[in-house]
XYZ file of C-alpha atoms in Angstrom:
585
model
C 0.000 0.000 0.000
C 1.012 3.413 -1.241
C 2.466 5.976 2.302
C 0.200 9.108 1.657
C 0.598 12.858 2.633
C -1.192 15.900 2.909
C -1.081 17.995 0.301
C -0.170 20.923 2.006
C 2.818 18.660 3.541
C 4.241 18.296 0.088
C 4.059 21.620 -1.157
C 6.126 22.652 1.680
C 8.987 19.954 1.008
C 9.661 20.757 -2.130
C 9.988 24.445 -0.817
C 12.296 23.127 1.628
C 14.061 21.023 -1.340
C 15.224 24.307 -2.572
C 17.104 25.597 0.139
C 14.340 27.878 1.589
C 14.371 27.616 5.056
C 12.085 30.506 6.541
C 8.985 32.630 4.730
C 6.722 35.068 5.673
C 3.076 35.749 5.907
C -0.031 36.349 8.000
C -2.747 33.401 8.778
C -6.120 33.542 7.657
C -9.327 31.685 7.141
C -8.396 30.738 3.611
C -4.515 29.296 4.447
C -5.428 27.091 7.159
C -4.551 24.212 5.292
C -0.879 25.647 4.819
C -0.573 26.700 8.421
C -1.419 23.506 9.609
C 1.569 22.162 7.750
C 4.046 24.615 8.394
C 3.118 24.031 11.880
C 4.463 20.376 10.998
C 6.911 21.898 9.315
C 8.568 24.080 11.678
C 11.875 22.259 12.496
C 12.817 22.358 8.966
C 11.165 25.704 7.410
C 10.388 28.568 9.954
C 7.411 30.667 9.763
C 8.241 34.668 10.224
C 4.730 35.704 10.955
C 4.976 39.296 10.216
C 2.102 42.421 11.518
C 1.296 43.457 7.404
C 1.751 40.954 4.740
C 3.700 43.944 2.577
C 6.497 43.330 5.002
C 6.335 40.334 4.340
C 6.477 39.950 0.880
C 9.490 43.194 0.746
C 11.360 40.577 3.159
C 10.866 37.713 0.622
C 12.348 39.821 -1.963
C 15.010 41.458 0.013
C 15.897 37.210 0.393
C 16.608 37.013 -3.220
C 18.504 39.967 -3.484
C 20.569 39.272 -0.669
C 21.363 35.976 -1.497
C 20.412 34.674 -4.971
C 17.951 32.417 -3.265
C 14.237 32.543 -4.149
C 11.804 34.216 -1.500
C 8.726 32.767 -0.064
C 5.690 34.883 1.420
C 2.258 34.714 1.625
C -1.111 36.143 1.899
C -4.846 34.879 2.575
C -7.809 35.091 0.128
C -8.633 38.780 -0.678
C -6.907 41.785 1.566
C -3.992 39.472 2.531
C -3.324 38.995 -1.144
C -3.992 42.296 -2.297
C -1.145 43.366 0.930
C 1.626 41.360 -0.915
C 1.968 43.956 -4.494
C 4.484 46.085 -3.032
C 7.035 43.246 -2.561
C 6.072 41.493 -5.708
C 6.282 44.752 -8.285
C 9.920 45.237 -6.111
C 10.846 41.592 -7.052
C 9.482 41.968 -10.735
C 10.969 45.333 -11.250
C 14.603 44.514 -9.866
C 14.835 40.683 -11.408
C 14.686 38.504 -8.739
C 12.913 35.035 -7.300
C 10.107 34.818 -5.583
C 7.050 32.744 -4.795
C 4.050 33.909 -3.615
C 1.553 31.551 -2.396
C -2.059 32.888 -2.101
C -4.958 31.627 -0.124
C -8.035 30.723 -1.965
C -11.557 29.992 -0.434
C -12.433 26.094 -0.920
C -13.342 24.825 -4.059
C -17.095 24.383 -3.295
C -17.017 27.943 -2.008
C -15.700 29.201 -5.409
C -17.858 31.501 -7.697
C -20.439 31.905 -5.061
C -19.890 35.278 -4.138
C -17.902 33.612 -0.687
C -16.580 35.880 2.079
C -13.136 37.201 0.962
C -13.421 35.276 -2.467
C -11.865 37.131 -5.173
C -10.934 36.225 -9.070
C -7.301 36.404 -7.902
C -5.254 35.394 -10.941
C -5.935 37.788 -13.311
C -5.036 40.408 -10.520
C -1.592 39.003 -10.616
C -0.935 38.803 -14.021
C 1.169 41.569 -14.480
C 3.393 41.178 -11.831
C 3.916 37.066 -12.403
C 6.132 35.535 -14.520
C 3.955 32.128 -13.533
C 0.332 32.410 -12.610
C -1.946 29.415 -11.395
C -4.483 28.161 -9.452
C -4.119 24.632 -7.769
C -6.850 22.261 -8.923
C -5.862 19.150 -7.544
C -4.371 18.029 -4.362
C -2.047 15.990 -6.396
C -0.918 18.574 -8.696
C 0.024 21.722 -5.518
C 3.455 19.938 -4.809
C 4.371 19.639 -9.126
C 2.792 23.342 -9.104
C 4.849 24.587 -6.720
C 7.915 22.810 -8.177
C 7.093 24.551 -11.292
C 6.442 27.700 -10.152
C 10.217 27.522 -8.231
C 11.860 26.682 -11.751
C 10.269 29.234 -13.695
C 11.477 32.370 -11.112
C 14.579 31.001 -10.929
C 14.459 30.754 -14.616
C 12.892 34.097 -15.426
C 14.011 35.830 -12.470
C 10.673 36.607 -11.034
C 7.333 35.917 -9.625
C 5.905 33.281 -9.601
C 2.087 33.223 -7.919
C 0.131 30.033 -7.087
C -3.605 30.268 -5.983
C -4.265 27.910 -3.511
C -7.881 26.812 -2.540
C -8.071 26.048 0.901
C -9.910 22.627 1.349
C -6.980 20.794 -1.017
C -3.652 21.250 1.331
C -5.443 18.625 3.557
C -5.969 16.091 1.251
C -4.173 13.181 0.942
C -2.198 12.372 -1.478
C 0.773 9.836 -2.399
C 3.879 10.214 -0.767
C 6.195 10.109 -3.768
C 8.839 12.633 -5.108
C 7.355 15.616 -6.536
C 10.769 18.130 -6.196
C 13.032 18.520 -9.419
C 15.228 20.705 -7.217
C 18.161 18.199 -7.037
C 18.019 17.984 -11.213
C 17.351 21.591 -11.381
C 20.366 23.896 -12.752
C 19.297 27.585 -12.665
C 20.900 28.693 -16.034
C 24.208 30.217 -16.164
C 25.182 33.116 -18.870
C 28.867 31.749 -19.245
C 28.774 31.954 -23.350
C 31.984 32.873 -24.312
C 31.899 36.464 -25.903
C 31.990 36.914 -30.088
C 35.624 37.650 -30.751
C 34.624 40.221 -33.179
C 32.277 41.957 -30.491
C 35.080 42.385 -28.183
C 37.791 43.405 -31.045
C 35.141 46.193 -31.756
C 34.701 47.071 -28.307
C 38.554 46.978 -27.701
C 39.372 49.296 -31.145
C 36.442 51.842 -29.442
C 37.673 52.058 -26.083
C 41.438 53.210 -27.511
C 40.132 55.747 -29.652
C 37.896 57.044 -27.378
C 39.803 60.037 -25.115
C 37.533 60.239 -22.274
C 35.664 56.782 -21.674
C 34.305 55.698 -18.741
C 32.741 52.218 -17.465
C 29.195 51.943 -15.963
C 28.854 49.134 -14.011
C 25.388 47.310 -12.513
C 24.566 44.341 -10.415
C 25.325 42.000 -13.796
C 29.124 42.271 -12.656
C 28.460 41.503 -9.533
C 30.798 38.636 -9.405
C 33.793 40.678 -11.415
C 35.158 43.290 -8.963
C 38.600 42.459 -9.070
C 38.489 42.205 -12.522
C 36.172 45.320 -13.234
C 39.110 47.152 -11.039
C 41.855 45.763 -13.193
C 40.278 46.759 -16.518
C 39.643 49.917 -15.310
C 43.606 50.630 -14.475
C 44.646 48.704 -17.486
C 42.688 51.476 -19.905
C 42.388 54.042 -17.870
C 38.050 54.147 -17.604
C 36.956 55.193 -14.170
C 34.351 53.395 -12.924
C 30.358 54.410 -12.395
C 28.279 52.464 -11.153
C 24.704 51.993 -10.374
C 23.410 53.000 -6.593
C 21.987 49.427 -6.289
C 25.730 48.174 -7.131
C 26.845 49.839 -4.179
C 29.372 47.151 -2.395
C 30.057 45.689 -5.550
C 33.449 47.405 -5.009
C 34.822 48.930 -2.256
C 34.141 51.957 -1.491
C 37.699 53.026 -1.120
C 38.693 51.722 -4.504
C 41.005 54.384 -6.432
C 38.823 55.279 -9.604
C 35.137 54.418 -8.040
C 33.136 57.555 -8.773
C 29.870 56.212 -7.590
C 26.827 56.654 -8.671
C 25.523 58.550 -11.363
C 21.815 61.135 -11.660
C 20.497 62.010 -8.011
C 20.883 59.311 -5.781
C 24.711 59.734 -6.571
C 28.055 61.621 -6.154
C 29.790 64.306 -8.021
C 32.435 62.698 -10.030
C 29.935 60.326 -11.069
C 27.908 63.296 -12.799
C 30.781 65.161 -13.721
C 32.392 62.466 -15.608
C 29.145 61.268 -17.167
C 28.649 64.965 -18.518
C 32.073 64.691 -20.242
C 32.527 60.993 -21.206
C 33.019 60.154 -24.860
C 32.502 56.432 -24.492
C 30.392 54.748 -21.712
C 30.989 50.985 -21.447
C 28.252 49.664 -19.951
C 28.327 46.330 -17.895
C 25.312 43.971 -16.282
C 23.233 47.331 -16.012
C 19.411 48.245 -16.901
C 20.164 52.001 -15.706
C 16.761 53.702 -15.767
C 17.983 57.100 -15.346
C 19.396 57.218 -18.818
C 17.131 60.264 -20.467
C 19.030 63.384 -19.562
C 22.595 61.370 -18.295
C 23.759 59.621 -21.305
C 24.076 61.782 -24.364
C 22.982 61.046 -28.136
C 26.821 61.794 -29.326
C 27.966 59.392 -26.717
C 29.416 56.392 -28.211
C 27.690 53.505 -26.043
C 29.311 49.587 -25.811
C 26.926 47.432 -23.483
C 28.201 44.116 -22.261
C 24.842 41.935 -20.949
C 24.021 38.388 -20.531
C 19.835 39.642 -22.144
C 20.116 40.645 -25.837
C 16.613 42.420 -24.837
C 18.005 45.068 -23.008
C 20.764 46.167 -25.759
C 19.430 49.497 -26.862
C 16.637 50.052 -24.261
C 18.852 52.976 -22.413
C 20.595 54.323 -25.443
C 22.041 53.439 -29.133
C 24.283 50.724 -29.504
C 27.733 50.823 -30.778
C 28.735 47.532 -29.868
C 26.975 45.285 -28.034
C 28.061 41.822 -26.511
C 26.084 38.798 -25.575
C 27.931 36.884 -22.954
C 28.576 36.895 -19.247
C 30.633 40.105 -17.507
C 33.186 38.638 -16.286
C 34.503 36.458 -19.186
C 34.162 39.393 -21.515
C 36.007 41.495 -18.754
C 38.613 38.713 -18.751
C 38.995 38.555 -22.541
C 39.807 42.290 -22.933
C 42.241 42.236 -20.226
C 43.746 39.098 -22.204
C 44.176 41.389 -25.860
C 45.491 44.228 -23.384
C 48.721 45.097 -20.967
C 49.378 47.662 -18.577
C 49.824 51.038 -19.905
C 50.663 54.728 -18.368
C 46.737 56.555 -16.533
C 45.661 59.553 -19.035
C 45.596 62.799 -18.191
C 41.441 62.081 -18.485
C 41.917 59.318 -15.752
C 44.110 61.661 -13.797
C 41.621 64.246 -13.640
C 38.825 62.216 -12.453
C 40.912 60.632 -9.852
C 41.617 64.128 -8.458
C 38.110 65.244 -9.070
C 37.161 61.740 -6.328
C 40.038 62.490 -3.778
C 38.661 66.298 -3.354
C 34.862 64.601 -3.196
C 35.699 62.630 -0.504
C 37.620 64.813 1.571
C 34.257 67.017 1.113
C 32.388 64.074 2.864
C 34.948 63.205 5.357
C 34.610 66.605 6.542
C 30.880 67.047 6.383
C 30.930 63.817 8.931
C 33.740 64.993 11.124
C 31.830 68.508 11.230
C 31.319 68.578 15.421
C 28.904 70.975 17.145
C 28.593 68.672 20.672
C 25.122 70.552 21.607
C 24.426 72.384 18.313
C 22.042 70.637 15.666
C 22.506 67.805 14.623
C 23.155 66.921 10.785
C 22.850 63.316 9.385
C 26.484 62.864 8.073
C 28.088 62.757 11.931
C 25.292 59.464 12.379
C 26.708 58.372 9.345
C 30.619 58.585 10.834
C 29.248 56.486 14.017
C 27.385 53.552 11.694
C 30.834 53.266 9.611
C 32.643 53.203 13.538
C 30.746 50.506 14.735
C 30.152 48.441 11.164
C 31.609 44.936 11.250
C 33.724 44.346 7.959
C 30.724 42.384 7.084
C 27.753 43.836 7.895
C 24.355 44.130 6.111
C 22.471 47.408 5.641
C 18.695 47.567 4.741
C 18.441 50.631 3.412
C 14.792 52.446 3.193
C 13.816 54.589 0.241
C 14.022 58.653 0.592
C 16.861 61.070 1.060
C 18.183 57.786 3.120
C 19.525 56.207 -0.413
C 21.270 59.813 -1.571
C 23.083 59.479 2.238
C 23.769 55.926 2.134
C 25.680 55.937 -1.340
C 27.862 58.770 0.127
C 28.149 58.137 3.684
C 28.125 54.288 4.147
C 32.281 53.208 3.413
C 31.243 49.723 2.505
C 34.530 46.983 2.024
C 33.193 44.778 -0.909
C 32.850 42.188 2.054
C 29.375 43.692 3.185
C 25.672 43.461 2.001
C 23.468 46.728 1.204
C 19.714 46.060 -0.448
C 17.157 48.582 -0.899
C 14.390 48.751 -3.253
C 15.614 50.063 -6.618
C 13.545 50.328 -9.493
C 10.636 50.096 -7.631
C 11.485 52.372 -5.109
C 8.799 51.440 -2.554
C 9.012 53.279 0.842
C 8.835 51.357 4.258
C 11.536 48.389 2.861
C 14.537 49.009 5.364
C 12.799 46.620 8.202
C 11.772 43.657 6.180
C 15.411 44.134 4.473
C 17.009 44.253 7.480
C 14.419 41.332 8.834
C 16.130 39.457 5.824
C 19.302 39.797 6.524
C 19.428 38.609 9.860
C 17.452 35.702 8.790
C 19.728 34.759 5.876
C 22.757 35.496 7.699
C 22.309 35.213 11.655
C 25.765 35.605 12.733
C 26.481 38.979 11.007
C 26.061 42.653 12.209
C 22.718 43.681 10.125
C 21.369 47.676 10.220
C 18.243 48.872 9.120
C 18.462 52.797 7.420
C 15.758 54.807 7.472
C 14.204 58.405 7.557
C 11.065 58.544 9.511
C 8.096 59.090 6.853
C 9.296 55.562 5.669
C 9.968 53.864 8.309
C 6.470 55.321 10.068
C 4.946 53.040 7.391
C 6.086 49.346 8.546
C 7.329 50.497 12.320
C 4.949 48.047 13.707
C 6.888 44.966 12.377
C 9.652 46.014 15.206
C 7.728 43.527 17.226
C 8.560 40.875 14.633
C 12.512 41.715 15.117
C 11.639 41.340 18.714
C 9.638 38.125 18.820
C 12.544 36.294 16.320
C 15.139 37.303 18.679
C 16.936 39.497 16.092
C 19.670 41.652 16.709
C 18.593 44.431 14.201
C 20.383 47.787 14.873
C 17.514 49.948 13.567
C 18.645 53.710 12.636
C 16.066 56.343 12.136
C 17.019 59.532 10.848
C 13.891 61.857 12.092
C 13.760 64.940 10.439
C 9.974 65.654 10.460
C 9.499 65.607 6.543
C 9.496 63.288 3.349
C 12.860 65.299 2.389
C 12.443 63.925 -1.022
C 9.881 65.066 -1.910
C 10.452 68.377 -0.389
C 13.280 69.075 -2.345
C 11.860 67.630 -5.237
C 8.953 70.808 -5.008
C 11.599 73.284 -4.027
C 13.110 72.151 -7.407
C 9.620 72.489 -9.338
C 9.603 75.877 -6.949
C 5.782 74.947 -5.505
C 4.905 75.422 -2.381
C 5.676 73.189 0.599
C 2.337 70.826 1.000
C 1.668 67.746 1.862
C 4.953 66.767 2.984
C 5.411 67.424 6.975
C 5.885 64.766 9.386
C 4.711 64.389 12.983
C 7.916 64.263 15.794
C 6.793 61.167 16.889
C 8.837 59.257 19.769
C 10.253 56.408 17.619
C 12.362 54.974 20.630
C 9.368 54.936 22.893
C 7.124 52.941 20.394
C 10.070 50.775 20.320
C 10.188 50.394 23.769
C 6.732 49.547 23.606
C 7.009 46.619 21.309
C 9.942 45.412 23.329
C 13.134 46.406 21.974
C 15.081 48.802 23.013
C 14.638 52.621 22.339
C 17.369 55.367 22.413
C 16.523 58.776 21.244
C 19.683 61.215 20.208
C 19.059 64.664 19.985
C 22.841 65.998 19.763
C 26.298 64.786 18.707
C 27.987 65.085 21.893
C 24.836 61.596 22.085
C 26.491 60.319 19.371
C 29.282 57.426 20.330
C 27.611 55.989 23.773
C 24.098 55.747 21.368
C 25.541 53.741 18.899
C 28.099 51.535 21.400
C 25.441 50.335 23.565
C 23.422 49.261 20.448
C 26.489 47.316 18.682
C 26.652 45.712 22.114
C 22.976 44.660 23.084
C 21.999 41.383 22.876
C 18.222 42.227 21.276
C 16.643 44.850 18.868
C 17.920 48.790 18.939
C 16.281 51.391 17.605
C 18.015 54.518 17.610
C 15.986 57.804 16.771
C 18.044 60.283 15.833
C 16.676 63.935 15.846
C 18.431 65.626 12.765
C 18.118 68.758 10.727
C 16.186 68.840 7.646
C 19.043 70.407 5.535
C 18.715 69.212 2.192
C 21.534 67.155 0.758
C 24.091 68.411 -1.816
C 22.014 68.037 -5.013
C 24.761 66.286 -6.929
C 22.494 66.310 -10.563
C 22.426 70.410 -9.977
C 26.161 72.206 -8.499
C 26.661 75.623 -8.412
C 30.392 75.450 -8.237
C 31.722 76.584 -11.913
C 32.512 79.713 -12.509
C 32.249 79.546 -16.505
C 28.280 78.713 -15.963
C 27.233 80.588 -12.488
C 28.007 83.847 -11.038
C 30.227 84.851 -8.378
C 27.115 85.410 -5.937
C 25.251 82.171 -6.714
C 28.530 79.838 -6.188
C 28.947 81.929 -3.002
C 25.097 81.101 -1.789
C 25.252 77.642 -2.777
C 29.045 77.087 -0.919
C 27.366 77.802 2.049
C 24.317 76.460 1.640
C 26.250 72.924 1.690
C 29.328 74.089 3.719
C 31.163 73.151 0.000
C 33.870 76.173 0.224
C 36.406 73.328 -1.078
C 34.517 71.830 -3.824
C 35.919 71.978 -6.823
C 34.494 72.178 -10.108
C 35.091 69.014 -12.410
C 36.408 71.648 -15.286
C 39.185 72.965 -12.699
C 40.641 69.132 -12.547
C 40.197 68.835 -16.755
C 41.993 72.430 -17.075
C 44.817 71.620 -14.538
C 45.761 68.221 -16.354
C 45.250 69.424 -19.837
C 42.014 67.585 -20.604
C 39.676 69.676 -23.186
C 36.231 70.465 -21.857
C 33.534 69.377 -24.489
């Protein structure tokens, strides 16, 4: 006689077959099937029941970026479904694995009108890369081992509708997981040899290229690094590659457009090749010029062309590309072009170095001197969840990341509220390191409940709020559009008392001279820290819009916006080009 199984049993062993071993979600009426076997489930796959299933399913994705490995969340029948879109448009828009599993009313229940029912998989049709609703008890645990294969495969969502009477069938107890068989695909092609001759005869004539790397050369630092040396090309890259190299690394310019740094822009502005590698930049209307010549190195022939015209494009992976030009290559003397920019990046950072080391002990307190105590008390391996706001334009200049540590935010998407369920995900998928949730306080007001879900999983989140009473944003997004000031103020609420009140501990800062015992006792404590940090609202530098060149702005407007951002030793990109004999366009 064939063993049997519940349904419900299955589906969640061939999620554990997979490597998952945690997911998130909220119980209801419609998912008691599934919560009856995770409860028989729970030595082997842990269930993070989170306060709002949005957390949830930003978590799940937060998983995947943090580790390659596909996240799991879940939602009931109806408003727990609808709860999951933010994390599933941030898993769709950024390329990543996930699964969402969604309750369903019981068969006999369906197309009667039933409490909570809902026509649920046309509703996720645009965000799934697999859609489908269960039929059979036998067929959930093949579904499900489908669904698995096709986001890894497709790098994205993949939703299965679950009605709620079938998880406690039973079924046979066979083998219904392909995972040990399963090989996610790999983009190792070896590059066209005429591609990379092309690319190679473009990059020597060019006199002022630069390289623009993304999350595709993710696993290529050191060799992104030596290519960059070898032809003198400093390096861009996107914000969401921050980490990819170190932050210290001699020609890293950062980021590029607003969420960015200086010598990103500057050398953008004046590039006459960009070499772009592993990237989908969005931001490319207004950055990359029509006259640029453009070379784009991906392992998704769909994306060639999207951001701008093609010169040369090549279909392989990164780093064997990278690898073959350094092969048809050798070592030669840095341009003056590469000279300049690596000036231009020593001045920027001694700009920020300063703007953290700025002390007033009882004055106000800015956001870069928080930013000086998270980099103090950062393990060399730490990972940052960082929220969306004026918190990404801080954390791509402040954070000095090693190449060893993790940062995740939401990126194309851009949802607000994602620095707890990051950080929720990165203790989870790597207990034993430092992890640091980022955020200003109109996101993090939005998810601040799920505190209590750091505090009931015993994790040792080091939660940093930066409260400066508005959505700076957006405010300096309608100072730019010059509009009035609406809609944008913030409450002061007490962030470390609602803390408190959930059970983790609450420390409010309110002055510099608060600074270093603040952020010791919270790298020391043995459970969840939220620091609130009272700062100024002072807008940051706006990067995409300096006031610093003579040739372009008067004498009074360079002197209003110097000390605007305390900037009196920024120098203008076209000082560096002048002073090593580079032509301006």
């Amino acid at each position: 006689m064939t063993d049997t199984i519940k349904a419900s049993v299955a589906m969640l062993r061939v999620i554990e077959s997979y490597g998952v071993d945690h997911l998130y979600g909220l119980p209801g009426g419609s998912f008691s099937t599934t919560m009856d076997a995770l409860y028989d489930e729970q030595a082997k796959l842990k269930f993070i029941q989170v306060k709002h299933e949005e957390v949830g399913a930003m978590a799940a994705t937060a998983d995947a970026k943090l580790t390659g490995k596909i996240g799991v969340a879940f939602g009931s029948a109806g408003p727990g479904a609808t709860h999951l879109f933010n994390g599933l448009y941030d898993a769709k828009m950024d390329g990543v694995p996930m699964l969402a599993l969604i309750g369903q009313v019981k068969q006999s229940a369906m197309n009667f009108d039933s409490f909570q029912e809902m026509d649920e998989v046309p509703m996720f049709g645009d965000v799934s890369v697999y859609n489908r609703t269960v039929t059979t008890a036998e067929s959930l645990p093949h579904v499900i081992d489908e669904a698995i294969r096709i986001a890894y495969q497709q790098h994205g969502v993949a939703t299965v509708v679950i009605p709620n009477d079938l998880g406690a069938k039973l079924i046979p107890d066979t083998p219904y997981s392909s995972a040990e068989s399963y090989r996610e695909p790999t983009a190792t092609m070896a590059p066209n040899e005429e591609d990379v001759l092309a690319a190679l005869n473009l990059i020597k004539s060019a006199k002022r290229p630069v390289l623009f790397v993304g999350m595709g050369a993710k696993n290529a630092p050191d060799e992104v690094i030596a290519l960059a040396k070898r032809l003198s090309m400093p390096i861009i890259t996107t914000a969401i590659a921050k980490g990819v190299l170190p932050d210290d690394t001699e020609m890293h310019l950062g980021s590029a457009n607003r969420v960015a740094q200086k010598p990103a822009n500057d050398a953008l502005k004046e590039a006459d090749l960009v070499v772009m590698i592993g990237s989908n930049w969005p931001f490319a209307v207004g950055n990359l010029l029509p006259e640029q010549k453009f070379i784009q190195i991906d392992n998704d022939s769909s994306k060639f062309g999207r951001r701008h015209h093609v010169d040369v494009g090549i279909l392989a992976d990164a780093k064997a590309v990278i690898e073959r030009l350094l092969a048809l290559t050798k070592d030669s003397e840095p341009t003056a072009w590469y000279n300049a920019n690596l000036a231009n990046i020593k001045n920027w950072r001694a700009y920020l170095t300063m703007m953290m080391n700025r002390t007033d002990a009882d004055g106000p307190l800015g956001v870069e001197p928080v930013f000086k105590e998270i980099n103090r008390i950062s393990t060399a391996d730490a990972v940052y969840g960082i929220d969306v706001g004026d918190i990404n334009m801080n954390s791509v200049r402040y954070l000095n990341m090693t190449g060893e540590q993790k940062w995740v935010t939401s990126g194309l998407f851009a949802t607000m509220g994602y620095g707890v369920p990051a950080a929720l995900a990165g203790k989870l998928s790597f207990p034993d390191r430092q992890v640091f949730n980022l955020a200003g306080d109109g996101a993090f007001s939005m998810v601040m409940q799920d505190i209590d879900t750091e505090v009931r999983n015993n994790l040792q989140i080091i939660n940093v709020i930066f409260t400066n009473r508005q959505l700076g944003f957006i405010v300096d997004e309608q100072e730019d559009a010059q509009q009035p000031r609406f809609g944008v103020y913030m409450t002061d609420n007490d962030y470390a008392k609602i803390a408190e009140a959930q059970g983790a501990i609450g420390i409010t800062v309110t002055k510099q001279s608060e600074l270093a015992a603040a952020f010791d006792r919270a790298r020391d404590a043995d459970k969840p820290v939220l620091i609130d940090v009272k700062v100024t609202a002072d807008r940051p530098i706006p990067v995409e819009a300096l006031q610093l060149d003579p040739a372009k702005f008067s004498a009074e407007e360079i002197a209003t916006f110097k000390e605007r951002y305390h900037a009196d030793d920024l120098v203008p990109f076209s000082a560096f080009l002048t002073e090593y004999g580079v032509a301006e366009k």
